[in-house]
Amino acid sequence: DLTNCGEIGFYTETTYKEKQNRNQRMYELDEDLCNTLVMGYDAPLRFKIAKEWRLMKEGKANVPVNPYEHFEET
């Protein structure tokens, strides 16, 4: 069951067994939320960076176009 954390991302709360065979709470985070937690800026900025990185990896990012890319000087 994925939980929407608003603008922050998605996570699933599960459990795991520790060495003493007791159940402990565990959170499975999506890639954007994981990246957000490991970056050191403010939370909204961290999320924007993580999301942009994922979009770049998928080839869907808003990459600025170079208007001079195919320009030939005469």
Coordinates of N, CA, C and O in Angstrom, one line a residue, residues 16-24:
Y16 N 10.1 -5.7 9.6 CA 11.2 -6.7 9.4 C 11.5 -7.3 10.7 O 11.1 -6.8 11.8
K17 N 12.1 -8.5 10.7 CA 12.5 -9.2 12.0 C 13.9 -8.8 12.3 O 14.8 -9.0 11.5
E18 N 14.2 -8.3 13.5 CA 15.5 -8.0 14.0 C 16.2 -9.3 14.5 O 15.6 -10.4 14.5
K19 N 17.4 -9.2 15.0 CA 18.2 -10.4 15.4 C 17.5 -11.1 16.6 O 17.6 -12.3 16.7
Q20 N 16.7 -10.3 17.4 CA 16.0 -11.0 18.5 C 14.7 -11.5 18.1 O 13.8 -11.8 19.0
N21 N 14.4 -11.6 16.8 CA 13.2 -12.1 16.2 C 12.0 -11.2 16.6 O 10.8 -11.7 16.6
R22 N 12.2 -9.9 16.8 CA 11.1 -9.0 17.0 C 10.8 -8.2 15.8 O 11.7 -7.9 15.0
N23 N 9.5 -7.9 15.5 CA 9.1 -7.1 14.4 C 9.5 -5.7 14.7 O 9.2 -5.1 15.7
Q24 N 10.1 -5.0 13.7 CA 10.4 -3.6 13.7 C 9.8 -2.9 12.5 O 9.7 -3.5 11.4

